[in-house]
C-alpha positions in Angstrom: -179.9 148.3 -41.5 -182.8 146.4 -39.9 -183.6 147.2 -36.3 -183.7 143.5 -35.6 -180.0 143.3 -36.3 -179.0 145.4 -33.3 -176.9 143.7 -30.5 -178.6 144.3 -27.1 -175.6 143.1 -25.1 -173.2 145.5 -26.9 -175.5 148.4 -26.5 -176.1 147.6 -22.8 -172.3 147.4 -22.2 -171.7 150.7 -23.9 -174.4 152.5 -22.0 -173.3 151.0 -18.7 -169.6 152.0 -19.4 -170.7 155.6 -20.0 -172.7 155.6 -16.8 -169.9 154.0 -14.6 -166.7 155.6 -16.0 -166.9 158.7 -13.8 -167.0 156.9 -10.5 -164.6 154.2 -11.8 -162.0 156.9 -12.4 -162.5 158.4 -9.0 -162.1 155.1 -7.2 -159.1 154.0 -9.3 -157.4 157.3 -8.5 -158.1 156.8 -4.7 -156.8 153.3 -4.8 -153.6 154.2 -6.6 -153.0 157.1 -4.2 -153.5 155.0 -1.0 -151.6 152.0 -2.3 -148.7 154.1 -3.5 -148.5 156.0 -0.2 -148.8 152.8 1.8 -145.9 151.2 -0.2 -143.8 154.4 0.3 -144.5 154.4 4.1 -143.5 150.7 4.4 -140.1 151.5 2.7 -139.8 154.7 4.9 -140.4 152.7 8.0 -137.5 150.3 7.1 -135.2 153.3 6.5 -136.1 155.0 9.7 -135.5 151.7 11.6 -132.1 151.5 10.0 -131.3 155.1 11.0 -132.4 154.4 14.6 -130.1 151.3 14.7 -127.2 153.4 13.4 -127.8 156.2 16.0 -128.0 153.6 18.8 -124.7 152.1 17.7 -123.2 155.5 18.4 -124.9 156.3 21.6 -124.9 152.9 23.2 -121.3 153.1 24.4 -121.1 156.9 24.2 -117.9 156.4 22.2 -117.0 158.2 19.0 -113.3 159.0 19.3 -110.8 156.6 17.7 -107.1 156.1 18.5 -104.3 154.1 17.0 -101.7 152.3 19.0 -98.4 150.9 17.7 -95.4 149.2 19.2 -91.8 148.9 18.1 -91.6 145.2 19.1 -94.7 143.1 18.2 -92.9 139.9 19.1 -92.9 140.9 22.8 -96.4 142.4 23.1 -99.4 143.5 21.1 -101.6 146.5 21.7 -105.1 147.6 20.9 -106.7 150.8 21.9 -110.2 152.3 22.7 -111.5 155.7 22.1 -111.0 156.8 25.7 -107.2 156.3 25.6 -105.0 159.3 26.2 -102.6 160.1 23.4 -98.9 159.7 24.4 -95.8 157.6 24.4 -95.4 154.7 26.9 -92.6 152.3 27.7 -93.2 148.8 28.9 -90.6 146.2 30.0 -91.8 142.7 30.2 -90.0 141.0 33.0 -92.1 137.9 33.2 -95.2 136.5 31.5 -98.1 134.8 33.3 -98.4 131.1 32.9 -100.6 128.2 34.1 -99.4 125.7 36.6 -98.6 122.3 35.1 -97.8 119.0 37.0 -97.2 115.5 35.9 -97.3 112.1 37.7 -95.7 109.0 36.3 -97.4 105.6 36.2 -96.7 102.2 34.7 -98.7 102.0 31.4 -100.0 98.5 32.3 -101.3 99.5 35.8 -105.0 99.8 36.4 -106.5 102.1 39.1 -107.4 100.9 42.6 -111.1 100.1 43.1 -111.5 102.9 45.6 -109.9 105.9 47.2 -110.2 109.7 46.8 -108.1 111.7 44.4 -108.2 115.3 45.7 -107.3 118.4 43.7 -107.1 122.1 44.9 -106.8 125.2 42.7 -107.0 128.8 44.0 -108.2 127.5 47.3 -111.1 125.5 45.9 -111.0 121.7 46.2 -112.8 118.8 44.5 -112.2 115.1 44.4 -112.7 112.1 42.2 -114.0 109.0 44.0 -112.3 106.0 42.3 -115.2 103.7 43.3 -117.4 105.7 40.8 -115.2 104.4 37.9 -115.7 101.1 36.2 -113.6 98.2 37.4 -110.2 98.0 35.7 -110.2 101.7 34.8 -106.9 103.3 33.8 -105.4 106.8 33.7 -107.5 107.9 30.7 -110.6 107.1 32.7 -109.3 109.2 35.7 -108.4 112.1 33.4 -112.0 112.0 31.9 -113.5 111.9 35.3 -111.4 115.0 36.4 -112.4 116.9 33.3 -116.1 116.1 33.6 -116.5 116.6 37.3 -119.2 119.2 38.0 -117.1 120.4 41.0 -113.9 120.9 38.9 -112.4 124.2 40.2 -110.2 124.8 37.2 -108.0 121.8 36.2 -107.5 120.2 32.8 -106.2 116.6 32.8 -104.7 114.6 30.0 -102.6 111.5 29.5 -99.1 111.4 27.8 -97.5 108.1 27.0 -93.7 107.4 26.6 -92.7 103.8 26.2 -93.7 101.8 29.3 -94.5 105.0 31.2 -97.8 106.9 31.2 -98.1 110.4 32.7 -101.1 112.1 34.1 -100.6 115.8 33.2 -102.6 118.4 35.1 -102.8 122.0 33.9 -104.6 124.9 35.6 -107.2 126.5 33.3 -106.3 130.0 34.5 -102.8 131.4 34.6 -101.3 133.2 37.6 -99.5 132.3 40.8 -102.8 132.0 42.7 -103.9 129.2 40.4 -101.3 126.7 41.5 -102.5 123.0 41.7 -102.1 120.9 44.8 -102.9 117.2 45.0 -103.6 114.5 47.6 -104.7 110.9 47.5 -106.6 109.3 50.3 -106.3 105.5 49.7 -109.3 103.2 50.2 -109.4 99.5 51.1 -108.0 98.4 47.7 -104.2 98.7 47.7 -103.7 96.9 44.4 -103.1 98.6 41.0 -101.4 101.9 40.4 -99.7 103.5 43.5 -101.4 106.9 43.2 -100.0 108.1 46.6 -96.4 107.5 45.4 -97.1 109.2 42.1 -98.5 112.3 43.9 -95.5 112.4 46.2 -93.2 112.2 43.2 -95.1 114.6 41.0 -92.9 116.8 38.7 -93.6 120.4 38.0 -93.5 121.0 34.3 -94.4 124.7 34.4 -94.6 127.0 37.5 -97.7 129.0 38.2 -96.7 132.6 37.9 -98.0 136.1 37.4 -97.0 138.4 34.6 -94.6 141.2 35.8 -94.1 144.3 33.7 -92.5 147.6 34.5 -94.1 150.8 33.2 -91.8 153.7 32.5 -88.1 154.1 31.6 -87.0 155.7 34.9 -88.4 154.9 38.4 -90.6 152.4 36.6 -93.9 151.2 38.1 -94.0 147.5 38.7 -97.3 145.8 37.7 -98.3 142.2 38.3 -101.2 140.4 36.7 -102.5 136.8 36.7 -103.2 137.2 33.0 -101.1 138.1 30.0 -103.9 140.4 28.9 -103.5 143.8 30.7 -106.6 145.9 30.3 -106.1 148.4 33.2 -102.4 149.3 33.2 -102.8 152.2 30.7 -106.4 153.6 30.5 -108.0 152.6 27.3 -105.1 150.4 26.1 -105.1 146.6 26.1 -101.7 145.0 26.2 -101.3 141.3 25.2 -98.0 140.0 26.5 -96.2 137.4 24.3 -92.8 136.8 25.8 -90.5 138.0 28.5 -87.5 140.2 27.8 -83.9 139.8 28.8 -82.5 142.0 31.4 -80.3 143.8 28.9 -83.3 144.5 26.5 -84.7 148.0 26.1 -88.4 148.6 27.1 -91.0 148.3 24.4 -92.2 151.6 23.0 -96.0 152.1 22.7 -97.4 155.1 20.9 -101.0 156.1 21.2 -102.4 158.7 18.8 -105.7 160.1 17.8 -107.2 158.8 14.6 -109.3 161.7 13.1 -109.8 159.8 9.8 -111.5 156.9 11.7 -113.8 159.4 13.4 -114.6 161.0 10.0 -115.4 157.7 8.5 -117.9 157.0 11.3 -119.5 160.3 10.8 -119.6 159.9 7.0 -121.5 156.7 7.6 -124.2 158.6 9.5 -124.1 161.5 7.0 -124.7 159.2 4.1 -127.6 157.5 6.0 -129.2 160.9 6.8 -128.9 162.2 3.2 -130.3 159.0 1.8 -133.3 159.2 4.2 -134.0 162.8 3.4 -133.7 162.1 -0.3 -136.1 159.2 0.0 -138.8 161.6 1.3 -138.1 164.5 -1.0 -137.8 162.5 -4.2 -141.0 160.5 -3.6 -143.9 162.6 -4.7 -146.4 160.7 -2.5 -144.2 161.2 0.6 -143.2 164.8 -0.2 -146.8 165.8 -0.4 -147.7 164.0 2.9 -147.7 166.1 6.1 -146.3 163.4 8.4 -143.4 162.5 6.1 -142.5 166.2 5.7 -142.7 166.5 9.5 -140.0 163.7 9.9 -137.6 165.6 7.7 -138.4 168.9 9.4 -137.8 167.5 13.0 -134.6 165.9 12.0 -133.3 169.1 10.3 -134.1 171.1 13.5 -131.8 168.9 15.5 -128.8 170.3 13.5 -129.7 173.9 14.2 -129.2 173.6 18.0 -126.2 174.4 20.1 -124.3 171.4 21.7 -121.9 172.1 24.5 -122.3 175.8 23.6 -121.2 175.3 20.0 -122.7 174.8 16.6 -122.3 171.6 14.7 -120.6 173.6 11.9 -117.7 174.3 14.3 -116.9 170.6 14.3 -117.4 170.2 10.5 -120.9 168.9 10.3 -122.9 171.3 8.0 -125.3 171.6 5.1 -124.4 172.8 1.7 -126.5 175.2 -0.4 -128.6 172.3 -1.7 -129.4 171.1 1.9 -127.1 168.1 1.7 -125.3 167.2 4.9 -121.5 166.8 4.8 -118.4 166.6 6.9 -115.7 169.2 6.6 -112.5 167.2 7.3 -110.3 170.2 8.2 -112.8 171.6 10.7 -113.3 168.2 12.3 -109.6 167.5 12.6 -109.1 170.9 14.2 -111.9 170.4 16.7 -110.6 166.9 17.6 -107.1 168.3 18.2 -108.3 171.1 20.4 -111.0 169.3 22.5 -111.7 165.7 21.5 -114.0 165.0 24.5 -116.1 168.1 23.6 -116.6 166.8 20.1 -117.6 163.4 21.5 -120.1 165.0 24.0 -121.6 167.1 21.2 -122.3 164.2 19.1 -122.8 161.0 21.2 -123.3 162.4 24.7 -126.6 162.2 26.6 -127.6 165.6 25.3 -125.7 165.3 22.0 -126.9 165.4 18.4 -127.4 161.6 18.0 -129.4 161.3 21.2 -131.6 164.2 20.0 -132.2 162.6 16.6 -133.1 159.3 18.4 -135.6 161.2 20.5 -137.2 162.9 17.5 -137.6 159.6 15.6 -138.8 157.6 18.6 -142.5 158.5 18.3 -142.4 157.3 14.7 -140.4 154.2 15.0 -141.6 152.6 18.3 -143.6 149.4 18.1 -147.0 151.1 18.3 -145.8 154.4 16.9 -146.9 156.9 14.3 -145.5 154.9 11.4 -147.7 151.9 12.3 -150.7 154.2 12.9 -150.2 155.8 9.5 -149.9 152.5 7.7 -153.0 151.1 9.5 -155.0 154.2 8.5 -153.8 154.0 4.9 -154.7 150.3 4.8 -158.1 151.0 6.2 -158.7 153.7 3.5 -157.5 151.3 0.9 -159.9 148.6 2.1 -162.7 151.1 2.1 -162.1 152.0 -1.5 -161.9 148.3 -2.4 -165.3 147.8 -0.7 -166.8 150.8 -2.5 -165.5 149.4 -5.8 -167.2 146.1 -5.1 -170.5 147.9 -4.3 -170.1 150.0 -7.4 -169.5 146.9 -9.6 -172.6 145.2 -8.2 -174.7 148.4 -8.9 -173.3 148.6 -12.4 -174.1 145.0 -13.0 -177.7 145.7 -12.2 -177.6 148.7 -14.6 -176.2 146.5 -17.3 -179.0 143.9 -16.8 -181.6 146.7 -16.9 -180.2 148.0 -20.2 -179.9 144.5 -21.6 -183.5 143.9 -20.8 -184.6 147.2 -22.4 -182.6 146.7 -25.6 -183.7 143.1 -25.9 -187.3 144.2 -25.6 -186.7 146.9 -28.2 -185.1 144.4 -30.5 -188.2 142.2 -30.3 -190.6 145.1 -30.8 -188.7 146.3 -33.8 -188.6 142.8 -35.3 -192.3 142.6 -34.9 -192.8 146.0 -36.6 -190.5 145.0 -39.5 -192.4 141.8 -40.0 -195.8 143.6 -40.1 -194.6 146.2 -42.5 -193.2 143.6 -44.9 -196.7 142.2 -45.4 -197.8 145.5 -47.2 
């Protein structure tokens, strides 16, 4: 083969590749390591944030216990129950339900309103009035009803118009139920005495529904009488909300309400936490980049330490929260149910109290998850390292480009020289 047939570009590329491959491999390995770890930390940050949100949902209201409430007569009242309710049997007799006051005034359907005058309304001791002069000339009952409803001073009255043949009725209803929310009316006439006789309508107003409080009796014997302006009773039995639907007859038996603990609901809540915890720990342990990183391992370690403490003088294992031989967290249903039956408030304090497990876990994660916390610092450090590697790669590429050009020049010159020698030798 003639030396003049060599390819300078090919040779320059091969020699340059040999020279650059070592550093290329180092930079590529660094780039992969930093980018992989950065991606893993971004995913971990999302998981930690979700765990914090879950913990806060437990500790916000300091409520873990669950109860169920049932009644033998849903048509009379409905019940719902909170975690602080005391288990037991209760009897409620609904003597009277609360209702809003409702009045109607009759008018001739063809009558228009006087051009002036003050229509005054009072509810629960608070008064407001509608000045008829503020309405358009020729206004009717519908305009008056709209003016009442839209009044900024309206103290709790809803107005509507009902028509029947030649008669129209202005119907006024108090927005809130209860005896204290009765409606009273008055009309102060103005100079215009034509049109509808509002004064006579007020004087002849008909009560469609009386303003009254709910009255219930608690207990079968020596019952306690309770009155309420609302049909929703939230403080009669602690932790139990009663929605009254209808009154009972005097011969009816009291409604039976049964409140019981619901350990299964508590277990479901705890399993949701346990699943979240196990998923978070697995995310760290199964990710080689996180599992070999000091900070990620520290997160797992600090969380694990929270389970080794005593809460209210007892171990978490005593309430059914424990690790198996593989380090997986679980809930022992029998232990949990036993602990709840013996001391439900202690279980609640151990887990969601101010010094409980979930508050401790929140505190251990807070340095990592806060807005300018360790997770953000770590990601910024990794990004800076990744940027530095990228910059080194750029400089290395530039340097190798110069090496290539030098090799290309040398091999090109060698090609020319060899061609000249071959030409000279061919003359002999």
